[in-house]
Amino acid sequence: MHEITDYIGRFAPSPTGQLHFGSLVTALGSYLQARAHHGRWLLRIDDIDPLREPPGTAFQIIRTLEHYGLFWDEEILYQSQRHDAYREILHTLWKEGVCYHCHCSRHRLHDLGGVYDNHCRHREPLTNNVTPFDKESAWRLIQQHPVYHFEDVIQGTYYSKSTSIVLEDMIIHRKGNLFAYNLVTVIDDNYQGVTEVVRGADLLDPTLRQISLHKQLNLPIPRYAHLPLVINHDGNKLSKQNHAHALPDTDPRPVIIDALRFLNQPIIAGWQDYSLTSLLEIAIAQWSPSEILKQNHQQQRYE
Ligand code: GLU
Ligand code: ZN
């Protein structure tokens, strides 16, 4: 037996739809990276938006992971159970006077062309006695720790495409009393002790914001490794929105083999003769993250 190391990885699906081939690549990539490091691999359900989460989806996701042999360590963390912790941190930020309510309409934001101009920063006193949790407005964090680039384990140095986006006051609590993805990701990656975040390259841009939040909250910054995205024949990312097929509940092995091929891992000859468990053990033993192609190359190949 190998000794358990300090490595902690995680898979954090949003239960907005069933897992598809693209999600399997992400789950498998983060699983193999954690297991090859003799670390722990945690499962977190990012259920922060009830209206977008059909009942039973989290359960189906869990069943699918089990079917594909991807077993996690420790108890599953549900973000819907973490509201008190999120509120406490939001309260602290509020008391520190580093965030404010943004009352801007959708229309106004739309006219700005995608980057917020920090308009509401000066509209109201930052600390007042009003309960900060009002349904009508979003909270924005005054950007004090702009992050322009970071080192990604797979993609190399990743630069923000725009300076103004980096300087934008990001939303940390959404209109309608919803927690913002970037904030709760940072809070929980820290809470779970995650040392390396392995996920899809669609989250490269949000990583800049998440690192900035780690700095704002004075938390250690994990490593980040972004896997290439599986692109469909129209050149779009496979997603629940474009009706990517749910993973089959038949023999999981050929799908695992396809996912390994996508991750550019060594071929497993005669895999038909192996059980799912043996296949995954071989995949762990052969795991070569340096072989994974960068997002651009992948896009060219699959477009
Ligand atoms: N829950 C997010 C998603 O399913 C991913 C979160 C993350 O890996 O940071 O897209
Ligand atoms: Zn505003």
Coordinates of C-alpha atoms and ligand atoms in Angstrom, one line a residue:
M1 CA 0.0 0.0 0.0
H2 CA 1.1 3.5 -0.8
E3 CA 1.0 6.1 1.9
I4 CA -1.7 8.7 1.6
T5 CA -0.2 12.0 0.7
D6 CA -1.5 15.5 1.3
Y7 CA -2.9 15.7 -2.2
I8 CA -6.6 16.5 -2.2
G9 CA -8.6 16.7 -5.5
R10 CA -12.3 17.0 -6.1
F11 CA -15.0 16.7 -8.7
A12 CA -17.7 19.3 -8.3
P13 CA -20.6 18.8 -10.7
S14 CA -23.6 21.1 -10.8
P15 CA -26.8 18.9 -10.8
T16 CA -28.3 20.7 -13.7
G17 CA -28.4 17.6 -15.9
Q18 CA -26.9 14.1 -16.1
L19 CA -23.3 13.5 -16.7
H20 CA -22.2 13.3 -20.4
F21 CA -19.0 12.3 -22.1
G22 CA -17.4 15.7 -21.4
S23 CA -18.2 15.4 -17.7
L24 CA -16.8 11.9 -17.6
V25 CA -13.5 13.2 -19.0
T26 CA -13.3 15.8 -16.3
A27 CA -14.3 13.3 -13.5
L28 CA -11.8 10.7 -14.8
G29 CA -9.0 13.3 -15.3
S30 CA -9.3 14.6 -11.7
Y31 CA -9.8 11.1 -10.3
L32 CA -6.6 9.7 -12.0
Q33 CA -4.6 12.8 -11.0
A34 CA -5.6 12.4 -7.4
R35 CA -5.1 8.6 -7.3
A36 CA -1.8 8.8 -9.1
H37 CA -0.7 11.2 -6.4
H38 CA -1.9 8.7 -3.7
G39 CA -4.2 11.5 -2.6
R40 CA -7.9 11.8 -1.7
W41 CA -10.6 12.5 -4.3
L42 CA -13.6 14.3 -3.0
L43 CA -17.1 14.7 -4.5
R44 CA -19.0 17.9 -4.1
I45 CA -22.4 18.6 -5.5
D46 CA -22.6 22.3 -6.5
D47 CA -26.4 22.7 -6.0
I48 CA -26.6 26.4 -5.7
D49 CA -29.4 27.2 -8.1
P50 CA -32.5 25.1 -7.3
L51 CA -34.6 26.3 -10.3
R52 CA -32.0 24.9 -12.7
E53 CA -31.7 21.5 -10.9
P54 CA -34.3 18.9 -11.9
P55 CA -35.1 16.8 -8.8
G56 CA -33.2 13.5 -8.7
T57 CA -30.2 14.8 -10.8
A58 CA -27.7 14.7 -8.0
F59 CA -28.7 11.1 -7.3
Q60 CA -28.3 10.2 -10.9
I61 CA -24.9 11.8 -11.1
I62 CA -23.8 9.8 -8.0
R63 CA -25.1 6.5 -9.5
T64 CA -23.3 7.2 -12.8
L65 CA -20.0 7.8 -11.0
E66 CA -20.4 4.5 -9.2
H67 CA -21.3 2.7 -12.4
Y68 CA -18.0 4.0 -14.0
G69 CA -16.0 2.9 -11.0
L70 CA -15.1 6.4 -9.8
F71 CA -15.4 6.1 -6.1
W72 CA -14.7 9.1 -3.9
D73 CA -13.4 9.5 -0.4
E74 CA -15.3 10.9 2.6
E75 CA -18.8 12.1 2.6
I76 CA -20.3 14.0 -0.3
L77 CA -20.4 17.8 0.4
Y78 CA -23.6 19.5 -0.8
Q79 CA -23.4 23.2 -1.3
S80 CA -27.1 23.5 -0.4
Q81 CA -26.0 22.5 3.2
R82 CA -23.4 25.2 3.4
H83 CA -25.6 28.4 3.4
D84 CA -24.7 29.4 7.0
A85 CA -21.0 29.3 6.2
Y86 CA -21.4 31.3 3.0
R87 CA -23.6 33.9 4.8
E88 CA -21.1 34.3 7.5
I89 CA -18.3 35.1 5.1
L90 CA -20.6 37.5 3.1
H91 CA -21.4 39.2 6.4
T92 CA -17.8 39.6 7.2
L93 CA -17.1 41.1 3.8
W94 CA -20.0 43.4 4.3
K95 CA -18.8 44.6 7.7
E96 CA -15.4 45.2 6.2
G97 CA -17.0 47.6 3.7
V98 CA -15.5 45.9 0.7
C99 CA -18.7 45.1 -1.1
Y100 CA -21.8 46.9 -2.2
H101 CA -25.3 46.4 -3.6
C102 CA -25.5 46.8 -7.4
H103 CA -29.0 47.9 -8.5
C104 CA -28.2 48.1 -12.2
S105 CA -30.8 46.6 -14.5
R106 CA -30.2 43.8 -16.9
H107 CA -30.7 46.4 -19.6
R108 CA -28.0 48.7 -18.3
L109 CA -25.5 45.8 -17.9
H110 CA -26.3 44.7 -21.4
D111 CA -25.6 48.2 -22.8
L112 CA -22.2 48.1 -21.1
G113 CA -21.2 45.3 -23.5
G114 CA -20.3 42.6 -21.0
V115 CA -17.9 44.5 -18.6
Y116 CA -19.4 46.2 -15.6
D117 CA -18.2 49.8 -14.9
N118 CA -18.3 49.6 -11.1
H119 CA -21.1 52.2 -11.3
C120 CA -22.8 51.4 -7.9
R121 CA -19.5 51.4 -6.0
H122 CA -20.1 55.0 -4.9
R123 CA -23.9 55.0 -4.7
E124 CA -24.3 54.0 -1.1
P125 CA -22.4 54.0 2.1
L126 CA -20.6 50.7 2.2
T127 CA -21.5 49.9 5.8
N128 CA -24.9 50.7 7.0
N129 CA -27.6 49.2 9.2
V130 CA -29.7 47.9 6.4
T131 CA -29.8 44.1 6.3
P132 CA -27.4 43.3 3.5
F133 CA -29.4 40.3 2.3
D134 CA -32.0 41.9 0.1
K135 CA -33.5 40.0 -2.7
E136 CA -33.5 42.8 -5.2
S137 CA -29.8 43.5 -5.7
A138 CA -26.6 41.7 -6.4
W139 CA -23.6 42.2 -4.2
R140 CA -20.3 43.2 -5.8
L141 CA -16.9 42.9 -4.3
I142 CA -14.6 45.9 -4.7
Q143 CA -11.7 44.5 -6.7
Q144 CA -8.6 44.9 -4.6
H145 CA -6.6 41.9 -5.8
P146 CA -6.7 41.9 -9.6
V147 CA -5.3 38.8 -11.2
Y148 CA -4.1 39.0 -14.8
H149 CA -2.6 35.6 -15.2
F150 CA -1.8 32.4 -13.5
E151 CA 0.2 29.2 -14.0
D152 CA -1.9 26.3 -15.1
V153 CA -0.5 22.8 -14.6
I154 CA -1.7 21.7 -18.1
Q155 CA -2.3 24.9 -20.1
G156 CA 0.8 26.8 -19.0
T157 CA 0.6 30.5 -18.3
Y158 CA -3.0 31.7 -18.8
Y159 CA -3.5 35.4 -19.4
S160 CA -6.8 37.3 -19.1
K161 CA -8.0 38.4 -22.5
S162 CA -9.0 41.8 -21.1
T163 CA -7.7 44.2 -18.5
S164 CA -11.2 45.7 -17.8
I165 CA -12.6 42.3 -16.9
V166 CA -9.9 41.8 -14.4
L167 CA -10.7 45.2 -12.8
E168 CA -14.4 44.6 -12.7
D169 CA -16.1 44.3 -9.3
M170 CA -17.3 40.8 -9.4
I171 CA -20.7 39.5 -8.2
I172 CA -20.4 37.5 -4.9
H173 CA -24.1 37.2 -4.2
R174 CA -26.7 37.1 -6.9
K175 CA -30.0 38.8 -7.2
G176 CA -32.8 36.6 -5.9
N177 CA -30.8 35.5 -2.9
L178 CA -28.5 33.1 -4.7
F179 CA -24.9 32.5 -3.9
A180 CA -22.4 33.2 -6.6
Y181 CA -20.5 30.3 -8.1
N182 CA -17.0 31.9 -7.8
L183 CA -17.4 32.7 -4.1
V184 CA -18.8 29.4 -3.0
T185 CA -16.2 27.5 -5.0
V186 CA -13.4 29.3 -3.3
I187 CA -15.0 28.9 0.1
D188 CA -15.5 25.2 -0.3
D189 CA -12.2 24.4 -2.1
N190 CA -10.6 25.8 1.0
Y191 CA -13.0 24.1 3.4
Q192 CA -12.3 20.7 1.8
G193 CA -8.6 21.4 1.8
V194 CA -8.3 21.0 -2.0
T195 CA -4.7 21.2 -3.1
E196 CA -5.3 21.0 -6.8
V197 CA -8.4 21.8 -8.8
V198 CA -8.7 19.7 -12.0
R199 CA -11.6 20.6 -14.2
G200 CA -12.6 21.7 -17.7
A201 CA -10.9 24.5 -19.6
D202 CA -14.2 26.4 -19.8
L203 CA -13.3 27.5 -16.3
L204 CA -9.9 29.1 -17.1
D205 CA -11.4 32.7 -17.0
P206 CA -13.3 32.2 -13.7
T207 CA -10.0 30.9 -12.2
L208 CA -8.6 34.5 -12.4
R209 CA -11.5 35.6 -10.3
Q210 CA -11.2 32.7 -7.9
I211 CA -7.5 33.4 -7.3
S212 CA -8.4 37.0 -6.6
L213 CA -11.1 35.8 -4.1
H214 CA -8.6 33.5 -2.4
K215 CA -6.4 36.6 -1.9
Q216 CA -9.3 38.7 -0.7
L217 CA -10.2 36.1 1.9
N218 CA -6.6 35.4 2.8
L219 CA -6.8 31.7 1.9
P220 CA -4.1 29.5 0.4
I221 CA -4.3 29.2 -3.4
P222 CA -4.6 25.7 -4.8
R223 CA -2.9 24.6 -8.0
Y224 CA -5.1 24.6 -11.1
A225 CA -5.1 22.1 -14.0
H226 CA -7.6 22.6 -16.8
L227 CA -8.4 19.7 -19.0
P228 CA -9.2 20.2 -22.7
L229 CA -12.9 20.4 -23.5
V230 CA -14.7 17.8 -25.5
I231 CA -16.0 19.7 -28.6
N232 CA -19.0 18.4 -30.7
H233 CA -19.0 18.5 -34.5
D234 CA -20.3 22.1 -34.5
G235 CA -17.2 23.2 -32.6
N236 CA -19.1 23.8 -29.3
K237 CA -18.4 22.4 -25.9
L238 CA -20.5 19.4 -25.0
S239 CA -22.9 20.6 -22.4
K240 CA -26.2 19.8 -20.8
Q241 CA -27.5 22.9 -22.8
N242 CA -26.7 21.5 -26.2
H243 CA -28.2 18.1 -25.2
A244 CA -25.1 16.1 -25.0
H245 CA -26.2 12.5 -24.4
A246 CA -26.3 11.2 -20.9
L247 CA -23.6 8.5 -20.3
P248 CA -24.9 5.0 -21.1
D249 CA -25.6 2.6 -18.3
T250 CA -24.2 -0.3 -20.3
D251 CA -20.6 -1.6 -20.2
P252 CA -18.6 1.4 -18.8
R253 CA -15.3 0.1 -20.1
P254 CA -15.4 1.3 -23.8
V255 CA -16.4 4.8 -22.6
I256 CA -13.6 4.9 -20.1
I257 CA -11.2 3.8 -22.9
D258 CA -12.6 6.6 -25.1
A259 CA -12.1 9.1 -22.3
L260 CA -8.5 7.9 -21.8
R261 CA -7.9 8.3 -25.5
F262 CA -9.3 11.8 -25.4
L263 CA -6.8 12.6 -22.6
N264 CA -4.0 11.2 -24.8
Q265 CA -3.1 8.5 -22.4
P266 CA -1.2 5.3 -23.3
I267 CA -3.3 2.7 -25.0
I268 CA -4.3 -0.3 -22.8
A269 CA -3.9 -3.3 -25.2
G270 CA -6.5 -6.1 -24.8
W271 CA -8.6 -4.0 -22.4
Q272 CA -11.7 -6.2 -23.2
D273 CA -10.1 -8.8 -21.0
Y274 CA -9.9 -6.6 -17.9
S275 CA -12.5 -5.8 -15.4
L276 CA -13.4 -2.1 -14.8
T277 CA -11.4 -2.1 -11.6
S278 CA -8.3 -3.4 -13.3
L279 CA -8.7 -1.0 -16.1
L280 CA -8.8 1.9 -13.8
E281 CA -5.8 0.6 -11.8
I282 CA -3.8 0.4 -15.1
A283 CA -4.9 3.9 -16.0
I284 CA -3.7 5.2 -12.6
A285 CA -0.4 3.4 -13.0
Q286 CA 0.1 4.8 -16.6
W287 CA -1.3 8.2 -15.9
S288 CA 0.8 10.8 -17.8
P289 CA -0.7 14.3 -17.3
S290 CA 2.1 15.8 -19.4
E291 CA 0.6 14.0 -22.5
I292 CA -2.7 15.8 -22.2
L293 CA -3.1 18.2 -25.1
K294 CA -3.6 21.9 -24.5
Q295 CA -7.0 23.4 -25.2
N296 CA -6.0 25.1 -28.5
H297 CA -4.5 22.0 -30.1
Q298 CA -7.5 20.0 -29.0
Q299 CA -9.9 22.5 -30.5
Q300 CA -8.1 22.4 -33.8
R301 CA -8.2 18.6 -33.8
Y302 CA -11.9 18.3 -32.9
E303 CA -13.4 21.2 -34.8
Ligands
GLU1 N1 -20.0 23.0 -10.7 C1 -19.2 23.5 -11.9 C2 -19.8 22.8 -13.1 O1 -20.4 21.8 -13.1 C3 -17.8 23.2 -11.8 C4 -17.2 23.7 -10.6 C5 -15.7 23.6 -10.6 O2 -15.1 22.6 -11.0 O3 -15.1 24.6 -10.1 O4 -19.5 23.4 -14.2
ZN2 ZN -24.7 48.6 -10.5

